[in-house]
């Protein structure tokens, strides 16, 4: 039986736990959670998902098959140091910590199977876009198990480790960018007289429909945009404003800044 321990109990850990328990692939009683100090959050996860709380009983880690590292980057070094004496040699480590590479984890926990995954909080509704990499100690059987677990919370792409920096910027942080756009479009519509509830529902349906058109994959985004844009029409007028305000440059700067921050976080732990 697979026994999973989550070290860290924040939004990402909860999103993954939510997805895993909804999938029925892992029994809630086989999922254990611990964090640095937030007992209230641990109790909330236990009451909500029927998972088990570890607290200071770190010896339970010795029986874990899979350990998810889901703490904040700033807490990682202390957490890894405290975990090292308790992990069994066969435990597979799956890190969702932004920026911290596999070698850094091995330096702290010893040479063992390690995977890194960058999911996003849409895991809570089974719609995460997760990117995954691993070291050479992950067996083929473990690869299939990890992919199977992650597919219960959304889609999975296996990538090179260095690519996780831009993945972090694109899909890891991506939901926040989307929510920001939702805020701004809703606000603009309300300022022009539309009811806020109507504005939100129209925006959501518009984005869902556009996403489905993209997902079909048979037409490039630029062509889909062209098909909506009639010469001299309303869409063209709106797009001209986006171009005039250099939205494409802002998006590039957004991804560039987030990717750089991911690399900076990694370098902090490499030194």
XYZ file of C-alpha atoms in Angstrom:
271
model
C 0.000 0.000 0.000
C 1.315 3.442 -0.960
C 1.811 5.715 2.028
C 2.225 9.396 1.211
C 3.526 12.120 3.508
C 3.126 15.809 2.722
C 5.682 18.061 4.375
C 3.959 21.411 4.112
C 0.233 22.017 4.332
C -0.369 25.182 2.332
C -2.469 25.891 -0.754
C -0.492 23.652 -3.105
C -0.452 20.698 -0.711
C -4.192 21.062 -0.154
C -4.868 21.278 -3.887
C -2.973 18.038 -4.513
C -4.570 16.295 -1.515
C -7.994 17.391 -2.727
C -7.307 15.996 -6.183
C -5.864 12.725 -4.902
C -8.728 12.042 -2.504
C -11.362 12.881 -5.112
C -9.727 10.463 -7.566
C -10.083 7.558 -5.095
C -6.656 6.267 -6.155
C -5.235 6.839 -2.672
C -7.147 6.274 0.545
C -7.230 9.395 2.745
C -5.976 7.269 5.624
C -2.806 6.609 3.602
C -2.063 10.330 3.340
C -0.190 11.978 6.208
C 0.459 15.698 6.557
C 2.849 17.742 8.656
C 3.999 21.349 8.644
C 6.237 23.690 10.562
C 3.823 25.125 13.104
C 0.273 25.704 11.829
C -1.763 23.189 13.835
C -5.033 24.830 12.816
C -4.279 24.172 9.143
C -3.428 20.549 9.889
C -6.678 20.084 11.771
C -8.569 21.697 8.898
C -7.034 19.242 6.400
C -7.865 16.305 8.679
C -11.480 17.387 9.082
C -11.928 18.246 5.400
C -10.157 15.323 3.720
C -9.877 12.713 6.504
C -6.086 12.633 6.146
C -3.752 11.848 9.027
C -1.679 14.400 10.953
C 1.980 13.699 11.734
C 2.939 16.754 13.802
C 6.148 15.898 15.673
C 5.873 12.144 15.144
C 8.499 12.147 12.428
C 9.296 8.480 12.946
C 6.166 7.769 10.887
C 8.168 9.057 7.939
C 10.249 5.899 8.042
C 7.295 3.988 6.560
C 6.501 6.503 3.815
C 6.812 5.362 0.201
C 6.407 8.874 -1.193
C 7.225 12.176 0.477
C 5.935 15.385 -1.065
C 8.031 18.443 -0.265
C 5.421 21.199 -0.304
C 6.823 23.808 2.049
C 7.689 27.399 1.123
C 11.181 27.832 -0.361
C 12.284 29.888 2.636
C 11.489 26.952 4.951
C 13.054 24.277 2.750
C 16.566 24.105 4.174
C 15.406 23.724 7.756
C 12.754 21.208 6.761
C 15.140 19.058 4.711
C 17.650 18.979 7.553
C 14.988 17.844 10.015
C 13.625 15.183 7.637
C 16.911 13.542 6.675
C 17.319 11.244 9.738
C 13.813 9.795 9.403
C 13.459 8.896 5.732
C 13.929 5.303 4.645
C 16.411 4.762 1.818
C 13.734 3.655 -0.649
C 11.372 6.594 -0.150
C 10.727 8.589 -3.300
C 10.867 12.346 -2.864
C 8.523 14.493 -4.957
C 9.258 18.189 -4.624
C 6.805 20.923 -5.570
C 9.134 23.658 -4.285
C 9.834 26.327 -6.872
C 13.466 26.816 -7.865
C 15.198 24.187 -5.725
C 16.854 21.590 -7.939
C 17.215 17.839 -7.551
C 20.911 17.993 -6.657
C 20.199 20.366 -3.759
C 17.592 17.932 -2.424
C 20.030 15.029 -2.755
C 22.708 17.010 -0.935
C 20.319 17.362 2.002
C 18.587 13.965 1.952
C 21.184 11.669 0.433
C 21.316 9.935 -2.940
C 17.800 8.678 -3.479
C 14.940 8.761 -6.025
C 13.860 12.369 -6.470
C 11.283 13.910 -8.769
C 10.329 17.520 -9.170
C 6.889 18.600 -10.261
C 5.449 22.038 -10.897
C 1.664 21.747 -10.635
C -0.727 24.612 -10.051
C -3.622 25.199 -7.699
C -6.154 24.095 -10.315
C -5.271 20.633 -8.994
C -8.137 21.244 -6.557
C -10.603 20.825 -9.432
C -8.607 18.176 -11.310
C -7.324 20.677 -13.877
C -3.677 21.213 -12.959
C -1.100 21.647 -15.708
C 1.842 19.785 -14.154
C 5.386 19.515 -15.506
C 7.622 16.747 -14.184
C 11.264 15.701 -14.159
C 13.259 13.134 -12.177
C 16.730 11.757 -11.523
C 18.146 8.453 -12.760
C 17.211 6.610 -9.546
C 13.494 6.797 -10.304
C 12.546 3.380 -11.625
C 10.211 2.854 -14.559
C 7.621 1.502 -12.129
C 7.916 4.627 -9.975
C 7.669 6.872 -13.031
C 4.346 5.273 -13.934
C 3.107 5.594 -10.350
C 4.076 9.267 -10.121
C 2.467 10.083 -13.463
C -0.660 8.174 -12.433
C -0.899 10.129 -9.175
C -0.390 13.455 -10.904
C -2.883 12.660 -13.667
C -5.523 12.441 -10.964
C -5.134 16.215 -10.560
C -4.788 17.163 -14.236
C -2.445 16.838 -17.197
C 1.253 15.929 -16.943
C 4.224 16.787 -19.159
C 7.710 15.315 -18.605
C 10.354 17.996 -19.243
C 14.046 18.663 -18.672
C 14.790 19.992 -15.204
C 16.076 23.351 -16.416
C 12.764 23.924 -18.194
C 10.945 23.916 -14.846
C 11.969 27.550 -14.326
C 9.916 28.747 -17.270
C 7.186 26.204 -16.478
C 6.983 27.767 -13.015
C 6.556 31.162 -14.646
C 4.015 29.953 -17.212
C 1.716 27.364 -15.661
C 2.824 27.285 -12.020
C 2.074 30.984 -11.550
C -0.346 31.088 -14.473
C -3.616 30.857 -12.525
C -2.732 34.053 -10.651
C -2.228 35.866 -13.948
C -5.553 34.566 -15.204
C -7.329 35.697 -12.017
C -5.719 39.115 -12.388
C -7.081 39.420 -15.933
C -10.493 38.296 -14.667
C -10.416 41.054 -12.039
C -9.506 43.695 -14.600
C -12.001 42.630 -17.283
C -14.790 42.416 -14.730
C -13.897 45.809 -13.297
C -13.810 47.405 -16.744
C -17.186 45.895 -17.675
C -18.764 47.121 -14.434
C -17.379 50.616 -15.009
C -19.148 50.546 -18.368
C -22.477 49.647 -16.737
C -22.627 45.836 -16.693
C -23.705 43.952 -13.572
C -20.668 42.383 -11.850
C -22.252 38.928 -11.679
C -23.152 39.024 -15.353
C -19.684 40.301 -16.248
C -18.011 37.454 -14.386
C -20.156 34.748 -15.903
C -19.714 36.111 -19.406
C -15.952 36.315 -18.932
C -15.734 32.778 -17.522
C -17.762 31.296 -20.365
C -15.783 33.262 -22.930
C -12.488 31.956 -21.555
C -13.788 28.375 -21.294
C -14.964 28.494 -24.882
C -11.708 30.017 -26.122
C -9.721 27.408 -24.182
C -11.697 24.621 -25.813
C -11.027 26.110 -29.250
C -7.302 26.176 -28.459
C -7.409 22.672 -27.032
C -8.645 21.261 -30.344
C -5.148 22.089 -31.563
C -5.930 22.237 -35.245
C -5.716 26.040 -35.593
C -2.960 28.358 -34.365
C -3.908 31.029 -31.792
C -2.968 33.770 -34.249
C -5.398 32.369 -36.826
C -8.176 32.013 -34.259
C -7.601 35.656 -33.327
C -7.727 36.680 -36.990
C -11.038 34.872 -37.499
C -12.641 36.894 -34.700
C -11.232 40.204 -35.920
C -13.281 41.902 -38.620
C -11.595 44.867 -40.338
C -12.829 48.081 -38.775
C -14.860 46.190 -36.174
C -15.069 46.167 -32.390
C -12.491 43.417 -31.868
C -9.947 45.243 -33.988
C -10.542 48.413 -31.967
C -9.946 46.541 -28.723
C -6.857 44.742 -29.993
C -5.365 48.012 -31.179
C -5.531 49.287 -27.609
C -3.822 46.151 -26.290
C -1.043 46.656 -28.813
C -0.788 50.390 -28.147
C -0.408 49.695 -24.423
C 2.239 47.087 -25.186
C 0.475 44.195 -23.473
C 2.693 41.685 -25.312
C 5.764 43.318 -23.781
C 4.156 43.242 -20.340
C 3.421 39.526 -20.693
C 6.999 38.830 -21.780
C 8.277 40.824 -18.784
C 5.934 38.899 -16.483
C 7.232 35.493 -17.608
C 10.834 36.722 -17.634
C 10.616 38.068 -14.076
C 8.991 34.923 -12.702
C 11.500 32.650 -14.435
C 14.408 34.726 -13.125
C 12.997 34.592 -9.604
C 12.779 30.800 -9.837
C 16.444 30.674 -10.834
C 17.377 33.084 -8.027
C 15.639 30.888 -5.452
C 17.577 27.878 -6.707
C 20.917 29.699 -6.477
C 20.261 30.642 -2.851
C 20.250 26.962 -1.923
C 23.131 26.025 -4.177
C 25.529 28.299 -2.315
